[in-house]
CSV table of N, CA and C in Angstrom, one decimal:
chain,number,residue,atom,x,y,z
A,1,UNK,N,27.8,-1.8,2.1
A,1,UNK,CA,27.6,-0.5,1.5
A,1,UNK,C,26.3,0.1,2.1
A,2,UNK,N,25.4,-0.7,2.4
A,2,UNK,CA,24.1,-0.2,3.0
A,2,UNK,C,24.4,0.6,4.3
A,3,UNK,N,25.4,0.1,5.1
A,3,UNK,CA,25.7,0.8,6.3
A,3,UNK,C,26.4,2.1,6.0
A,4,UNK,N,27.2,2.2,5.0
A,4,UNK,CA,27.9,3.4,4.6
A,4,UNK,C,26.8,4.4,4.1
A,5,UNK,N,25.8,4.0,3.4
A,5,UNK,CA,24.7,4.9,3.0
A,5,UNK,C,24.0,5.4,4.3
A,6,UNK,N,23.7,4.6,5.2
A,6,UNK,CA,23.0,5.0,6.4
A,6,UNK,C,23.9,6.0,7.2
A,7,UNK,N,25.1,5.8,7.3
A,7,UNK,CA,26.1,6.7,8.0
A,7,UNK,C,26.1,8.0,7.2
A,8,UNK,N,26.2,7.9,5.9
A,8,UNK,CA,26.2,9.1,5.1
A,8,UNK,C,25.0,10.0,5.3
A,9,UNK,N,23.8,9.4,5.5
A,9,UNK,CA,22.6,10.2,5.7
A,9,UNK,C,22.7,10.8,7.1
A,10,UNK,N,23.2,10.1,8.1
A,10,UNK,CA,23.4,10.6,9.5
A,10,UNK,C,24.3,11.8,9.4
A,11,UNK,N,25.4,11.7,8.7
A,11,UNK,CA,26.4,12.8,8.6
A,11,UNK,C,25.8,14.0,7.9
A,12,UNK,N,25.0,13.7,6.9
A,12,UNK,CA,24.3,14.8,6.1
A,12,UNK,C,23.4,15.6,7.1
A,13,UNK,N,22.7,14.9,7.9
A,13,UNK,CA,21.8,15.6,8.9
A,13,UNK,C,22.6,16.3,9.9
A,14,UNK,N,23.7,15.7,10.4
A,14,UNK,CA,24.5,16.4,11.4
A,14,UNK,C,25.2,17.6,10.8
A,15,UNK,N,25.6,17.6,9.6
A,15,UNK,CA,26.2,18.7,8.9
A,15,UNK,C,25.2,19.9,8.8
A,16,UNK,N,23.9,19.6,8.6
A,16,UNK,CA,22.9,20.6,8.6
A,16,UNK,C,22.6,21.2,9.9
A,17,UNK,N,22.8,20.4,11.0
A,17,UNK,CA,22.5,20.9,12.3
A,17,UNK,C,23.7,21.5,13.0
A,18,UNK,N,24.9,21.3,12.6
A,18,UNK,CA,26.1,21.8,13.3
A,18,UNK,C,26.1,23.3,13.5
A,19,UNK,N,25.6,24.1,12.5
A,19,UNK,CA,25.6,25.6,12.7
A,19,UNK,C,24.8,26.1,13.9
A,20,UNK,N,23.9,25.3,14.4
A,20,UNK,CA,23.1,25.6,15.5
A,20,UNK,C,23.9,25.8,16.8
A,21,UNK,N,25.0,25.1,16.8
A,21,UNK,CA,25.9,25.2,18.0
A,21,UNK,C,26.6,26.5,18.1
A,22,UNK,N,26.6,27.3,17.0
A,22,UNK,CA,27.2,28.6,16.9
A,22,UNK,C,26.2,29.7,16.9
A,23,UNK,N,24.9,29.3,17.2
A,23,UNK,CA,23.8,30.2,17.3
A,23,UNK,C,23.2,30.6,16.0
A,24,UNK,N,23.5,29.8,14.9
A,24,UNK,CA,22.8,30.1,13.6
A,24,UNK,C,21.4,29.5,13.6
A,25,UNK,N,20.5,30.2,13.1
A,25,UNK,CA,19.1,29.7,13.0
A,25,UNK,C,19.1,28.8,11.8
A,26,UNK,N,18.8,27.5,12.1
A,26,UNK,CA,18.9,26.5,11.0
A,26,UNK,C,17.5,26.1,10.5
A,27,UNK,N,16.4,26.7,11.1
A,27,UNK,CA,15.1,26.4,10.7
A,27,UNK,C,14.9,26.9,9.2
A,28,UNK,N,14.0,26.2,8.5
A,28,UNK,CA,13.7,26.6,7.1
A,28,UNK,C,13.1,28.0,7.2
A,29,UNK,N,13.3,28.8,6.2
A,29,UNK,CA,12.8,30.2,6.2
A,29,UNK,C,11.3,30.3,6.3
A,30,UNK,N,10.5,29.4,5.7
A,30,UNK,CA,9.1,29.6,5.9
A,30,UNK,C,8.5,28.6,6.8
A,31,UNK,N,9.3,28.1,7.8
A,31,UNK,CA,8.8,27.1,8.7
A,31,UNK,C,7.8,27.7,9.7
A,32,UNK,N,6.7,27.0,9.9
A,32,UNK,CA,5.6,27.5,10.7
A,32,UNK,C,5.5,26.7,12.1
A,33,UNK,N,6.5,25.9,12.4
A,33,UNK,CA,6.5,25.1,13.6
A,33,UNK,C,5.8,23.8,13.5
A,34,UNK,N,5.4,23.4,12.3
A,34,UNK,CA,4.8,22.0,12.2
A,34,UNK,C,5.6,21.3,11.1
A,35,UNK,N,6.0,20.1,11.5
A,35,UNK,CA,6.8,19.2,10.6
A,35,UNK,C,5.8,18.5,9.7
A,36,UNK,N,6.1,18.6,8.3
A,36,UNK,CA,5.2,17.9,7.4
A,36,UNK,C,5.4,16.4,7.5
A,37,UNK,N,4.3,15.7,7.9
A,37,UNK,CA,4.4,14.3,8.1
A,37,UNK,C,4.9,13.5,6.8
A,38,UNK,N,4.4,13.9,5.7
A,38,UNK,CA,4.8,13.3,4.4
A,38,UNK,C,6.3,13.3,4.2
A,39,UNK,N,6.9,14.5,4.5
A,39,UNK,CA,8.3,14.7,4.3
A,39,UNK,C,9.1,13.9,5.3
A,40,UNK,N,8.6,13.8,6.5
A,40,UNK,CA,9.3,13.0,7.6
A,40,UNK,C,9.3,11.5,7.2
A,41,UNK,N,8.1,11.0,6.8
A,41,UNK,CA,8.0,9.6,6.4
A,41,UNK,C,9.0,9.4,5.2
A,42,UNK,N,9.0,10.3,4.2
A,42,UNK,CA,9.9,10.1,3.1
A,42,UNK,C,11.3,10.1,3.5
A,43,UNK,N,11.7,11.0,4.4
A,43,UNK,CA,13.2,11.0,4.8
A,43,UNK,C,13.5,9.8,5.6
A,44,UNK,N,12.6,9.4,6.5
A,44,UNK,CA,12.9,8.2,7.3
A,44,UNK,C,13.0,6.9,6.4
A,45,UNK,N,12.1,6.9,5.4
A,45,UNK,CA,12.1,5.8,4.5
A,45,UNK,C,13.5,5.7,3.7
A,46,UNK,N,13.9,6.9,3.3
A,46,UNK,CA,15.2,6.9,2.5
A,46,UNK,C,16.4,6.7,3.4
A,47,UNK,N,16.4,7.2,4.5
A,47,UNK,CA,17.6,7.2,5.4
A,47,UNK,C,17.7,6.0,6.3
A,48,UNK,N,16.6,5.3,6.5
A,48,UNK,CA,16.6,4.2,7.4
A,48,UNK,C,15.9,2.9,6.9
A,49,UNK,N,14.6,3.1,6.5
A,49,UNK,CA,13.8,1.9,6.1
A,49,UNK,C,14.3,1.2,4.9
A,50,UNK,N,14.6,1.9,3.8
A,50,UNK,CA,15.1,1.3,2.6
A,50,UNK,C,16.5,0.7,2.8
A,51,UNK,N,17.5,1.4,3.5
A,51,UNK,CA,18.8,0.7,3.8
A,51,UNK,C,18.6,-0.5,4.7
A,52,UNK,N,17.7,-0.4,5.7
A,52,UNK,CA,17.5,-1.6,6.6
A,52,UNK,C,17.0,-2.8,5.8
A,53,UNK,N,16.0,-2.5,4.9
A,53,UNK,CA,15.5,-3.6,4.1
A,53,UNK,C,16.6,-4.2,3.2
A,54,UNK,N,17.5,-3.3,2.6
A,54,UNK,CA,18.6,-3.7,1.8
A,54,UNK,C,19.6,-4.6,2.6
A,55,UNK,N,19.8,-4.2,3.9
A,55,UNK,CA,20.7,-5.1,4.7
A,55,UNK,C,20.0,-6.4,5.0
A,56,UNK,N,18.7,-6.5,5.2
A,56,UNK,CA,18.1,-7.8,5.4
A,56,UNK,C,18.1,-8.6,4.1
A,57,UNK,N,17.9,-8.0,3.0
A,57,UNK,CA,18.0,-8.7,1.7
A,57,UNK,C,19.4,-9.3,1.5
A,58,UNK,N,20.4,-8.6,1.9
A,58,UNK,CA,21.8,-9.2,1.8
A,58,UNK,C,22.0,-10.3,2.7
A,59,UNK,N,21.3,-10.4,3.8
A,59,UNK,CA,21.4,-11.5,4.7
A,59,UNK,C,20.8,-12.8,4.1
A,60,UNK,N,19.8,-12.6,3.2
A,60,UNK,CA,19.2,-13.8,2.6
A,60,UNK,C,19.4,-13.8,1.1
A,61,UNK,N,20.7,-13.5,0.7
A,61,UNK,CA,21.0,-13.3,-0.7
A,61,UNK,C,21.1,-14.7,-1.4
A,62,UNK,N,20.8,-15.7,-0.8
A,62,UNK,CA,20.8,-17.0,-1.5
A,62,UNK,C,19.5,-17.1,-2.2
A,63,UNK,N,18.5,-16.3,-1.8
A,63,UNK,CA,17.2,-16.3,-2.5
A,63,UNK,C,17.2,-15.3,-3.6
A,64,UNK,N,16.8,-15.7,-4.8
A,64,UNK,CA,16.8,-14.8,-6.0
A,64,UNK,C,15.9,-13.6,-5.7
A,65,UNK,N,14.8,-13.8,-5.1
A,65,UNK,CA,13.8,-12.7,-4.8
A,65,UNK,C,14.5,-11.6,-4.0
A,66,UNK,N,15.3,-12.0,-3.0
A,66,UNK,CA,15.9,-11.1,-2.1
A,66,UNK,C,17.0,-10.3,-2.8
A,67,UNK,N,17.7,-11.0,-3.7
A,67,UNK,CA,18.7,-10.3,-4.5
A,67,UNK,C,18.1,-9.3,-5.4
A,68,UNK,N,17.0,-9.7,-6.0
A,68,UNK,CA,16.2,-8.8,-6.9
A,68,UNK,C,15.7,-7.5,-6.1
A,69,UNK,N,15.1,-7.8,-5.0
A,69,UNK,CA,14.6,-6.6,-4.2
A,69,UNK,C,15.8,-5.7,-3.8
A,70,UNK,N,16.9,-6.3,-3.4
A,70,UNK,CA,18.1,-5.5,-3.0
A,70,UNK,C,18.5,-4.7,-4.2
A,71,UNK,N,18.5,-5.2,-5.4
A,71,UNK,CA,18.9,-4.5,-6.6
A,71,UNK,C,18.0,-3.3,-6.8
A,72,UNK,N,16.7,-3.5,-6.7
A,72,UNK,CA,15.7,-2.5,-6.9
A,72,UNK,C,15.9,-1.4,-5.8
A,73,UNK,N,16.1,-1.8,-4.6
A,73,UNK,CA,16.4,-0.8,-3.5
A,73,UNK,C,17.7,0.0,-3.8
A,74,UNK,N,18.7,-0.7,-4.2
A,74,UNK,CA,20.0,0.0,-4.5
A,74,UNK,C,19.8,1.0,-5.7
A,75,UNK,N,19.0,0.6,-6.7
A,75,UNK,CA,18.7,1.5,-7.8
A,75,UNK,C,18.0,2.8,-7.3
A,76,UNK,N,17.0,2.6,-6.4
A,76,UNK,CA,16.3,3.7,-5.9
A,76,UNK,C,17.2,4.6,-5.1
A,77,UNK,N,18.1,4.1,-4.3
A,77,UNK,CA,19.0,4.8,-3.5
A,77,UNK,C,20.0,5.6,-4.4
A,78,UNK,N,20.5,4.9,-5.4
A,78,UNK,CA,21.5,5.5,-6.4
A,78,UNK,C,20.8,6.8,-7.1
A,79,UNK,N,19.6,6.6,-7.6
A,79,UNK,CA,18.9,7.6,-8.3
A,79,UNK,C,18.7,8.8,-7.3
A,80,UNK,N,18.2,8.5,-6.1
A,80,UNK,CA,17.9,9.6,-5.2
A,80,UNK,C,19.2,10.3,-4.8
A,81,UNK,N,20.3,9.6,-4.6
A,81,UNK,CA,21.5,10.3,-4.2
A,81,UNK,C,22.0,11.2,-5.4
A,82,UNK,N,21.9,10.8,-6.6
A,82,UNK,CA,22.3,11.6,-7.7
A,82,UNK,C,21.4,12.8,-7.8
A,83,UNK,N,20.1,12.6,-7.7
A,83,UNK,CA,19.1,13.8,-7.8
A,83,UNK,C,19.3,14.7,-6.6
A,84,UNK,N,19.6,14.2,-5.4
A,84,UNK,CA,19.8,15.1,-4.3
A,84,UNK,C,21.1,15.9,-4.4
A,85,UNK,N,22.1,15.3,-5.0
A,85,UNK,CA,23.4,16.0,-5.2
A,85,UNK,C,23.2,17.1,-6.2
A,86,UNK,N,22.3,16.9,-7.1
A,86,UNK,CA,22.1,18.0,-8.1
A,86,UNK,C,21.5,19.3,-7.5
A,87,UNK,N,20.9,19.2,-6.3
A,87,UNK,CA,20.4,20.3,-5.6
A,87,UNK,C,21.6,21.3,-5.2
A,88,UNK,N,22.8,20.8,-5.2
A,88,UNK,CA,24.0,21.7,-4.9
A,88,UNK,C,24.1,22.8,-6.0
A,89,UNK,N,23.6,22.5,-7.2
A,89,UNK,CA,23.6,23.6,-8.2
A,89,UNK,C,22.7,24.7,-7.9
A,90,UNK,N,21.6,24.4,-7.2
A,90,UNK,CA,20.6,25.4,-6.8
A,90,UNK,C,21.0,26.1,-5.6
A,91,UNK,N,21.4,25.4,-4.5
A,91,UNK,CA,21.7,26.0,-3.3
A,91,UNK,C,23.0,25.3,-2.8
A,92,UNK,N,24.1,26.0,-3.1
A,92,UNK,CA,25.5,25.5,-2.8
A,92,UNK,C,25.8,25.5,-1.3
A,93,UNK,N,26.4,24.4,-0.8
A,93,UNK,CA,26.8,24.3,0.5
A,93,UNK,C,28.1,23.6,0.6
A,94,UNK,N,29.2,24.3,1.0
A,94,UNK,CA,30.5,23.7,1.0
A,94,UNK,C,30.6,22.4,1.9
A,95,UNK,N,29.8,22.4,3.0
A,95,UNK,CA,29.8,21.3,3.9
A,95,UNK,C,29.2,20.1,3.2
A,96,UNK,N,28.1,20.3,2.5
A,96,UNK,CA,27.4,19.2,1.8
A,96,UNK,C,28.2,18.8,0.6
A,97,UNK,N,29.0,19.6,0.1
A,97,UNK,CA,29.9,19.2,-1.0
A,97,UNK,C,30.8,18.1,-0.7
A,98,UNK,N,31.1,18.0,0.6
A,98,UNK,CA,32.0,16.9,1.1
A,98,UNK,C,31.2,15.6,1.2
A,99,UNK,N,29.9,15.7,1.5
A,99,UNK,CA,29.1,14.5,1.7
A,99,UNK,C,28.4,14.0,0.5
A,100,UNK,N,27.9,14.8,-0.3
A,100,UNK,CA,27.1,14.4,-1.5
A,100,UNK,C,27.9,13.5,-2.5
A,101,UNK,N,29.1,13.9,-2.9
A,101,UNK,CA,29.8,13.0,-3.8
A,101,UNK,C,30.1,11.7,-3.3
A,102,UNK,N,30.4,11.6,-2.0
A,102,UNK,CA,30.7,10.3,-1.4
A,102,UNK,C,29.4,9.4,-1.4
A,103,UNK,N,28.3,10.1,-1.1
A,103,UNK,CA,27.0,9.3,-1.1
A,103,UNK,C,26.7,8.8,-2.5
A,104,UNK,N,26.9,9.7,-3.5
A,104,UNK,CA,26.7,9.2,-4.9
A,104,UNK,C,27.6,8.1,-5.3
A,105,UNK,N,28.9,8.2,-5.0
A,105,UNK,CA,29.8,7.1,-5.3
A,105,UNK,C,29.4,5.8,-4.5
A,106,UNK,N,29.0,5.9,-3.3
A,106,UNK,CA,28.5,4.8,-2.5
A,106,UNK,C,27.3,4.2,-3.1
A,107,UNK,N,26.4,5.0,-3.6
A,107,UNK,CA,25.1,4.6,-4.2
A,107,UNK,C,25.4,3.8,-5.5
A,108,UNK,N,26.3,4.4,-6.3
A,108,UNK,CA,26.7,3.8,-7.6
A,108,UNK,C,27.4,2.4,-7.3
A,109,UNK,N,28.3,2.4,-6.4
A,109,UNK,CA,29.0,1.2,-6.1
A,109,UNK,C,28.0,0.1,-5.5
A,110,UNK,N,27.1,0.5,-4.7
A,110,UNK,CA,26.1,-0.4,-4.2
A,110,UNK,C,25.3,-1.0,-5.3
A,111,UNK,N,24.9,-0.1,-6.2
A,111,UNK,CA,24.1,-0.6,-7.3
A,111,UNK,C,24.8,-1.6,-8.2
A,112,UNK,N,26.1,-1.3,-8.5
A,112,UNK,CA,26.9,-2.2,-9.3
A,112,UNK,C,27.2,-3.5,-8.6
A,113,UNK,N,27.5,-3.4,-7.3
A,113,UNK,CA,27.6,-4.6,-6.5
A,113,UNK,C,26.4,-5.5,-6.5
A,114,UNK,N,25.2,-4.8,-6.3
A,114,UNK,CA,23.9,-5.5,-6.3
A,114,UNK,C,23.6,-6.2,-7.7
A,115,UNK,N,24.0,-5.5,-8.7
A,115,UNK,CA,23.8,-6.0,-10.1
A,115,UNK,C,24.7,-7.3,-10.3
A,116,UNK,N,25.9,-7.2,-9.9
A,116,UNK,CA,26.8,-8.4,-10.0
A,116,UNK,C,26.3,-9.5,-9.1
A,117,UNK,N,25.8,-9.2,-7.9
A,117,UNK,CA,25.3,-10.2,-7.0
A,117,UNK,C,24.1,-10.9,-7.7
A,118,UNK,N,23.3,-10.1,-8.4
A,118,UNK,CA,22.1,-10.6,-9.1
A,118,UNK,C,22.5,-11.6,-10.2
A,119,UNK,N,23.6,-11.2,-10.9
A,119,UNK,CA,24.1,-12.1,-12.0
A,119,UNK,C,24.6,-13.4,-11.4
A,120,UNK,N,25.4,-13.2,-10.3
A,120,UNK,CA,25.9,-14.4,-9.7
A,120,UNK,C,24.8,-15.4,-9.2
A,121,UNK,N,23.8,-14.8,-8.7
A,121,UNK,CA,22.7,-15.6,-8.2
A,121,UNK,C,22.0,-16.3,-9.3
A,122,UNK,N,21.8,-15.6,-10.4
A,122,UNK,CA,21.2,-16.2,-11.6
A,122,UNK,C,22.0,-17.4,-12.2
A,123,UNK,N,23.3,-17.2,-12.2
A,123,UNK,CA,24.2,-18.3,-12.7
A,123,UNK,C,24.2,-19.4,-11.8
A,124,UNK,N,24.1,-19.2,-10.5
A,124,UNK,CA,24.1,-20.2,-9.5
A,124,UNK,C,22.9,-21.1,-9.6
A,125,UNK,N,21.8,-20.4,-9.9
A,125,UNK,CA,20.5,-21.1,-9.9
A,125,UNK,C,20.2,-21.9,-11.3
A,126,UNK,N,21.1,-21.6,-12.2
A,126,UNK,CA,20.9,-22.3,-13.6
A,126,UNK,C,21.3,-23.7,-13.5
């Protein structure tokens, strides 16, 4: 599911950039030509770093600490996806309407799977 999350973020970005192929100006309205470093770090963390850490945690899921970290990361991802989808109420985009619900469902499924994995790990270690 972590890979699905990563692919979903890539598709989200691609959907935002596609109108440029038809000559649409996709720059933010008040853009001044400088990318805010904090926002770039935040987006790279959410779309790559956190999912990659989640993938690594799943590789070492025999360790209770890795399963716990994975659960925390999955929770962060689930909450972010839900909050991000709520932006559709402010600025509606039919293209993003196809991506956001899938991302929320994937985030919820990942969290539930991680929670079950944590329970299994706890039972195994008892």
